[in-house]
Coordinates of C-alpha atoms and ligand atoms in Angstrom, one line a residue:
X1 CA -39.7 -31.6 -41.0
X2 CA -37.6 -30.6 -37.7
X3 CA -37.0 -26.8 -38.2
X4 CA -33.5 -26.1 -39.4
X5 CA -31.4 -22.9 -37.1
X6 CA -28.6 -22.0 -38.8
X7 CA -30.3 -19.3 -40.5
X8 CA -31.8 -17.7 -38.0
X9 CA -30.6 -14.1 -36.5
X10 CA -30.3 -14.0 -33.1
X11 CA -33.2 -12.5 -32.5
X12 CA -35.3 -14.8 -34.5
X13 CA -33.7 -17.3 -32.4
X14 CA -34.5 -16.0 -29.4
X15 CA -38.6 -16.2 -29.9
X16 CA -38.2 -19.4 -30.9
X17 CA -36.1 -20.8 -27.9
X18 CA -38.6 -18.2 -25.3
X19 CA -41.6 -20.0 -27.0
X20 CA -40.6 -22.9 -26.1
X21 CA -39.9 -22.1 -22.2
X22 CA -35.8 -21.6 -22.4
X23 CA -34.1 -18.8 -20.6
X24 CA -32.4 -16.5 -23.3
X25 CA -28.9 -16.9 -23.2
X26 CA -29.1 -20.3 -24.4
X27 CA -29.9 -18.6 -27.5
X28 CA -26.8 -17.0 -27.9
X29 CA -25.0 -20.5 -26.5
X30 CA -26.4 -21.7 -29.3
X31 CA -26.0 -18.8 -31.7
X32 CA -21.8 -18.5 -30.9
X33 CA -21.8 -22.1 -31.4
X34 CA -23.5 -22.0 -35.3
X35 CA -21.6 -18.7 -36.2
X36 CA -18.3 -18.3 -34.0
X37 CA -17.2 -22.2 -33.4
X38 CA -19.3 -23.2 -37.1
X39 CA -20.5 -26.0 -35.2
X40 CA -23.2 -27.7 -36.8
X41 CA -24.2 -30.7 -34.7
X42 CA -26.1 -30.6 -31.0
X43 CA -24.0 -32.8 -29.4
X44 CA -20.7 -30.7 -30.3
X45 CA -22.3 -28.1 -27.9
X46 CA -20.3 -29.0 -25.2
X47 CA -21.1 -25.8 -23.0
X48 CA -24.9 -27.1 -23.2
X49 CA -26.4 -29.8 -20.6
X50 CA -26.5 -33.6 -22.1
X51 CA -30.2 -33.2 -21.2
X52 CA -30.9 -30.0 -23.0
X53 CA -28.8 -31.6 -26.3
X54 CA -31.1 -34.1 -26.8
X55 CA -34.0 -32.2 -26.3
X56 CA -32.9 -29.6 -28.8
X57 CA -31.7 -32.2 -30.7
X58 CA -35.8 -33.6 -30.8
X59 CA -36.8 -30.2 -31.9
X60 CA -34.4 -28.5 -34.2
X61 CA -31.5 -29.5 -36.9
X62 CA -29.0 -27.8 -39.4
X63 CA -29.1 -27.9 -43.1
X64 CA -26.5 -29.1 -44.1
X65 CA -23.8 -28.9 -46.7
X66 CA -21.8 -31.6 -47.6
X67 CA -18.6 -31.8 -49.3
X68 CA -19.2 -34.6 -52.3
X69 CA -16.0 -33.7 -54.1
X70 CA -13.5 -32.1 -54.0
X71 CA -11.0 -31.4 -57.0
X72 CA -7.6 -29.6 -56.8
X73 CA -6.2 -27.4 -59.4
X74 CA -2.5 -28.1 -60.4
X75 CA -1.4 -25.2 -61.9
X76 CA -2.8 -23.1 -59.0
X77 CA -3.6 -23.1 -55.5
X78 CA -7.8 -23.1 -56.8
X79 CA -9.5 -25.5 -54.8
X80 CA -13.0 -26.5 -56.6
X81 CA -16.0 -28.5 -54.2
X82 CA -19.1 -30.5 -55.3
X83 CA -21.5 -29.7 -52.2
X84 CA -25.0 -31.9 -52.1
X85 CA -27.8 -30.2 -50.4
X86 CA -30.4 -31.9 -48.1
X87 CA -32.5 -32.5 -50.7
X88 CA -29.6 -33.7 -53.3
X89 CA -29.0 -30.8 -55.3
X90 CA -26.1 -30.1 -55.9
X91 CA -24.0 -26.9 -55.4
X92 CA -20.4 -25.8 -56.9
X93 CA -18.0 -23.3 -54.7
X94 CA -14.2 -22.3 -55.1
X95 CA -11.5 -22.2 -52.8
X96 CA -9.2 -19.2 -53.7
X97 CA -5.2 -18.0 -52.3
X98 CA -4.1 -14.6 -53.0
X99 CA -1.9 -15.0 -49.9
X100 CA -2.7 -12.9 -47.4
X101 CA -6.2 -12.8 -49.1
X102 CA -8.1 -15.9 -49.1
X103 CA -11.2 -15.8 -51.4
X104 CA -14.2 -17.9 -51.7
X105 CA -16.5 -18.3 -54.4
X106 CA -20.0 -19.0 -53.1
X107 CA -22.5 -20.0 -55.1
X108 CA -26.6 -18.1 -54.5
X109 CA -28.7 -21.0 -56.1
X110 CA -28.9 -24.4 -57.7
X111 CA -29.3 -23.4 -61.2
X112 CA -30.1 -20.1 -62.6
X113 CA -32.7 -19.1 -65.4
X114 CA -30.5 -15.6 -66.5
X115 CA -29.3 -17.7 -69.6
X116 CA -26.3 -16.1 -70.5
X117 CA -25.4 -17.5 -74.0
X118 CA -21.3 -17.9 -72.3
X119 CA -21.7 -19.2 -69.5
X120 CA -22.6 -22.4 -67.9
X121 CA -24.7 -22.4 -64.7
X122 CA -27.7 -21.4 -66.9
X123 CA -27.7 -24.5 -69.6
X124 CA -29.9 -26.4 -66.9
X125 CA -31.9 -23.7 -65.8
X126 CA -33.0 -22.4 -62.0
X127 CA -34.4 -25.3 -60.2
X128 CA -34.7 -23.3 -56.9
X129 CA -33.0 -20.9 -54.7
X130 CA -30.6 -21.3 -51.8
X131 CA -31.8 -21.0 -48.5
X132 CA -30.3 -18.8 -45.6
X133 CA -29.2 -21.8 -43.9
X134 CA -27.2 -23.4 -47.1
X135 CA -25.8 -20.2 -47.9
X136 CA -24.6 -19.4 -44.2
X137 CA -23.6 -23.4 -44.3
X138 CA -21.9 -23.2 -47.8
X139 CA -19.6 -20.9 -46.7
X140 CA -18.7 -22.8 -42.8
X141 CA -18.3 -25.5 -44.5
X142 CA -15.7 -24.0 -46.6
X143 CA -14.8 -22.5 -44.1
X144 CA -13.6 -26.0 -42.0
X145 CA -12.3 -27.4 -45.2
X146 CA -9.8 -23.7 -45.7
X147 CA -8.9 -21.4 -42.6
X148 CA -8.1 -18.3 -42.2
X149 CA -11.2 -17.1 -45.0
X150 CA -11.1 -13.5 -45.6
X151 CA -13.1 -12.6 -48.3
X152 CA -16.4 -13.7 -50.1
X153 CA -17.5 -13.5 -53.8
X154 CA -21.0 -14.3 -54.4
X155 CA -20.3 -14.9 -58.1
X156 CA -20.8 -19.1 -58.3
X157 CA -23.5 -20.7 -59.8
X158 CA -27.0 -18.0 -59.7
X159 CA -28.3 -14.9 -59.8
X160 CA -27.7 -12.9 -56.2
X161 CA -30.4 -10.4 -57.0
X162 CA -33.1 -13.0 -58.1
X163 CA -32.7 -14.8 -54.6
X164 CA -32.4 -11.2 -52.9
X165 CA -34.8 -11.5 -49.8
X166 CA -32.4 -14.4 -48.4
X167 CA -29.4 -13.0 -50.0
X168 CA -29.7 -9.7 -47.8
X169 CA -30.2 -12.0 -44.1
X170 CA -27.5 -14.1 -45.3
X171 CA -25.3 -10.8 -45.8
X172 CA -27.2 -9.4 -42.2
X173 CA -26.0 -13.1 -40.5
X174 CA -22.9 -13.3 -41.5
X175 CA -21.6 -9.8 -40.6
X176 CA -23.5 -9.7 -37.5
X177 CA -21.0 -8.7 -34.8
X178 CA -22.0 -11.3 -32.4
X179 CA -21.3 -14.0 -34.8
X180 CA -19.0 -14.7 -37.8
X181 CA -18.8 -11.3 -37.9
X182 CA -17.2 -10.8 -41.1
X183 CA -16.3 -6.8 -42.4
X184 CA -19.2 -5.7 -45.3
X185 CA -16.0 -5.0 -47.2
X186 CA -15.0 -8.5 -47.5
X187 CA -18.3 -9.5 -49.8
X188 CA -18.5 -8.7 -53.2
X189 CA -22.5 -9.3 -55.0
X190 CA -22.3 -10.0 -58.8
X191 CA -24.8 -9.8 -60.9
X192 CA -25.9 -9.8 -64.2
X193 CA -28.0 -6.5 -64.2
X194 CA -31.1 -6.9 -62.1
X195 CA -31.9 -3.4 -61.8
X196 CA -34.8 -2.7 -59.3
X197 CA -32.3 -4.8 -57.0
X198 CA -29.5 -2.7 -57.1
X199 CA -31.4 0.0 -55.9
X200 CA -32.8 -1.8 -53.2
X201 CA -29.3 -3.5 -52.4
X202 CA -28.6 -0.1 -52.2
X203 CA -31.4 1.2 -49.7
X204 CA -30.2 -1.9 -48.2
X205 CA -27.3 0.0 -45.9
X206 CA -25.3 -3.8 -46.6
X207 CA -22.5 -1.6 -48.1
X208 CA -21.0 -4.8 -49.6
X209 CA -18.9 -4.5 -53.1
X210 CA -21.1 -4.5 -56.2
X211 CA -19.4 -5.8 -59.1
X212 CA -21.8 -5.9 -62.3
X213 CA -21.4 -8.1 -65.2
X214 CA -21.9 -5.7 -68.3
X215 CA -19.5 -7.6 -70.7
X216 CA -20.7 -5.8 -73.9
X217 CA -21.0 -1.7 -73.5
X218 CA -24.0 -1.9 -76.3
X219 CA -27.4 -2.6 -76.0
X220 CA -27.7 -4.8 -79.5
X221 CA -24.8 -7.4 -78.2
X222 CA -25.6 -7.2 -74.6
X223 CA -29.1 -8.8 -75.6
X224 CA -27.5 -11.0 -77.9
X225 CA -26.1 -13.2 -75.4
X226 CA -27.8 -12.0 -71.9
X227 CA -31.3 -12.0 -72.3
X228 CA -31.7 -10.3 -68.8
X229 CA -30.3 -7.4 -71.6
X230 CA -33.6 -7.2 -73.2
X231 CA -35.1 -6.3 -70.1
X232 CA -33.1 -3.7 -68.9
X233 CA -31.0 -0.9 -71.0
X234 CA -27.2 -0.3 -70.5
X235 CA -27.8 3.4 -69.4
X236 CA -30.5 1.9 -67.1
X237 CA -27.7 -0.6 -65.4
X238 CA -25.4 2.7 -65.4
X239 CA -28.0 4.8 -63.6
X240 CA -28.2 1.7 -61.3
X241 CA -24.3 1.7 -60.8
X242 CA -24.2 5.2 -60.3
X243 CA -27.0 5.3 -57.7
X244 CA -24.8 2.6 -55.8
X245 CA -22.1 4.5 -55.7
X246 CA -23.4 8.0 -54.2
X247 CA -25.8 5.9 -51.9
X248 CA -22.8 3.5 -50.4
X249 CA -20.0 5.5 -51.5
X250 CA -18.8 1.8 -52.7
X251 CA -16.7 1.9 -56.3
X252 CA -18.7 -0.2 -58.4
X253 CA -16.8 -2.8 -60.8
X254 CA -18.1 -4.0 -64.4
X255 CA -16.9 -7.4 -65.5
X256 CA -16.7 -7.5 -68.9
X257 CA -16.4 -10.9 -70.5
X258 CA -13.7 -10.7 -73.2
X259 CA -14.7 -12.9 -76.9
X260 CA -12.1 -12.7 -79.4
X261 CA -13.7 -10.4 -82.3
X262 CA -17.0 -10.1 -80.6
X263 CA -16.6 -7.2 -77.8
X264 CA -13.4 -6.4 -78.2
X265 CA -13.1 -4.1 -80.9
X266 CA -12.3 -0.7 -81.6
X267 CA -16.6 0.2 -81.4
X268 CA -16.3 -1.2 -77.7
X269 CA -13.7 0.7 -76.4
X270 CA -15.2 3.3 -78.0
X271 CA -18.7 2.4 -76.3
X272 CA -17.2 1.5 -73.5
X273 CA -15.5 5.0 -73.0
X274 CA -18.7 6.8 -73.9
X275 CA -20.2 4.6 -70.9
X276 CA -17.7 5.2 -68.2
X277 CA -15.0 7.9 -68.8
X278 CA -14.6 9.9 -65.7
X279 CA -16.8 7.6 -62.7
X280 CA -15.1 6.1 -59.8
X281 CA -15.3 2.7 -61.3
X282 CA -12.9 -0.2 -61.9
X283 CA -13.1 -3.1 -65.3
X284 CA -12.2 -6.6 -64.8
X285 CA -11.1 -8.1 -68.0
X286 CA -11.9 -12.0 -67.8
X287 CA -11.1 -13.8 -70.6
X288 CA -13.7 -16.1 -72.1
X289 CA -13.8 -19.5 -70.3
X290 CA -14.7 -22.5 -72.9
X291 CA -17.1 -23.8 -72.1
X292 CA -18.9 -27.0 -74.1
X293 CA -21.9 -24.9 -75.2
X294 CA -20.7 -22.0 -76.7
X295 CA -18.9 -21.9 -79.4
X296 CA -16.5 -18.6 -79.3
X297 CA -12.8 -18.3 -78.7
X298 CA -11.0 -16.2 -75.7
X299 CA -8.9 -13.7 -77.1
X300 CA -4.9 -14.6 -77.1
X301 CA -2.6 -12.8 -74.7
X302 CA -1.4 -9.4 -76.7
X303 CA -4.9 -9.2 -77.6
X304 CA -6.5 -8.9 -74.2
X305 CA -3.7 -6.4 -73.6
X306 CA -4.0 -4.4 -77.0
X307 CA -7.8 -3.8 -75.9
X308 CA -6.7 -3.3 -71.9
X309 CA -4.0 -1.0 -73.5
X310 CA -6.2 1.0 -75.1
X311 CA -9.2 1.5 -72.6
X312 CA -5.8 2.7 -70.2
X313 CA -5.3 4.9 -72.9
X314 CA -8.8 6.4 -72.5
X315 CA -8.4 6.9 -68.9
X316 CA -10.3 3.3 -68.1
X317 CA -9.2 1.5 -65.2
X318 CA -9.4 -1.6 -66.3
X319 CA -7.5 -4.8 -65.3
X320 CA -7.2 -8.6 -66.3
X321 CA -8.6 -11.2 -63.8
X322 CA -6.1 -14.0 -64.0
X323 CA -8.2 -17.1 -64.6
X324 CA -8.4 -19.5 -61.4
X325 CA -8.2 -23.1 -61.2
X326 CA -9.1 -23.3 -65.2
X327 CA -8.0 -27.1 -65.7
X328 CA -10.2 -27.9 -62.9
X329 CA -13.1 -25.9 -64.6
X330 CA -13.2 -23.9 -61.8
X331 CA -13.2 -20.1 -63.9
X332 CA -16.1 -17.8 -64.0
X333 CA -18.9 -18.7 -66.1
X334 CA -17.8 -23.1 -65.3
X335 CA -19.7 -23.8 -62.8
X336 CA -22.5 -26.4 -63.0
X337 CA -25.5 -28.0 -60.6
X338 CA -24.3 -31.3 -61.9
X339 CA -22.0 -33.6 -61.9
X340 CA -19.7 -32.8 -64.6
X341 CA -21.0 -33.8 -68.0
Ligands
LIG401 N1 -25.2 -14.6 -61.9 C1 -24.2 -13.5 -61.0 C2 -23.0 -14.1 -60.6 C3 -22.5 -14.7 -61.4 S1 -21.0 -14.5 -61.2 C4 -23.3 -12.3 -62.0 O1 -24.1 -12.6 -63.6 O2 -23.2 -12.0 -62.1 C5 -19.6 -15.1 -62.2 C6 -19.4 -14.0 -63.7 O3 -18.8 -14.9 -64.4 C7 -20.1 -13.1 -64.0 O4 -19.5 -12.2 -64.8 C8 -20.2 -14.3 -65.5 O5 -20.7 -13.2 -66.2 C9 -18.9 -14.6 -66.0 N2 -19.0 -15.6 -66.9 C10 -19.9 -16.1 -67.2 N3 -19.6 -17.4 -68.0 C11 -18.4 -16.9 -68.6 C12 -17.0 -18.0 -69.0 N4 -17.5 -18.6 -69.9 N5 -15.8 -16.8 -68.9 C13 -16.0 -15.7 -68.4 N6 -16.0 -15.6 -67.5 C14 -17.6 -15.8 -67.3

């Protein structure tokens, strides 16, 4: 197997090239081709001599993320992609056009082991982590398919903090000023709440936006639907988020999937208020998106607004997230690591 080089930092590439006897600036050229021009084929690196290109081709390769299918929503501008990886595994990613903010939602793992009851991504368990090369290539392939992307949300399949090392390196690489140079502020990482990793991320100095999938304001309910809730209590989660804000000065947002009659009662308003009042946070209310394996209902739009208004009245900054691409199963919690069903 040839070594793949699209997930290497410039320094790593320089080291690898030095070992092979190439001049240092060659690594810079290749790095620019990969991360600025989004080239994943030595033959297209026309600033290198033909001989050098074929030499490099003999020694190295690129991890590829290949578009298998594209689904285009008829109700909004969302597009969902089914991508295959080199080993045949499947992931999904989504493009959403909010005008000036062109956002992609990327997967961090093949499958997921968190087991949240309401989420389709968990239903086949975890197959494996995405590598740094694959994460990079997932973004660049989306950029080849859609121009002017300026916002990345790590909210696709998988638990990003369960793939911590690769995630950190991926973020470092994609924000590298010599390469893709994406700003840290345009990246949002969403987690189901791996407390120790939230502290690690805060200390890492990456300063990306953090979204926490809270969904329930009391431990009993959270544990019922989210197995991770048994490992870390809500109070521990909130402490970790406070630490994140303190360290990074980035406001944390809390995602809250609203399930009718389950977590939108007055007691939930009370518990959320008790937990979050006075903090510099934002609550994102997501009406439950239907998946076949979860037999609960989303609230009517009046009930959803009512819940939001009660939170607002208690001085909690809450907004409703508009589901995108629901007709193509592209909304939160609907992504899977297989072909349809
Ligand atoms: N594992 C990470 C990343 C997934 S992000 C996390 O849990 O945060 C996807 C978001 O969609 C999460 O907040 C997730 O809880 C939410 N979600 C999952 N299933 C959903 C569903 N059926 N309807 C609405 N949102 C859902």
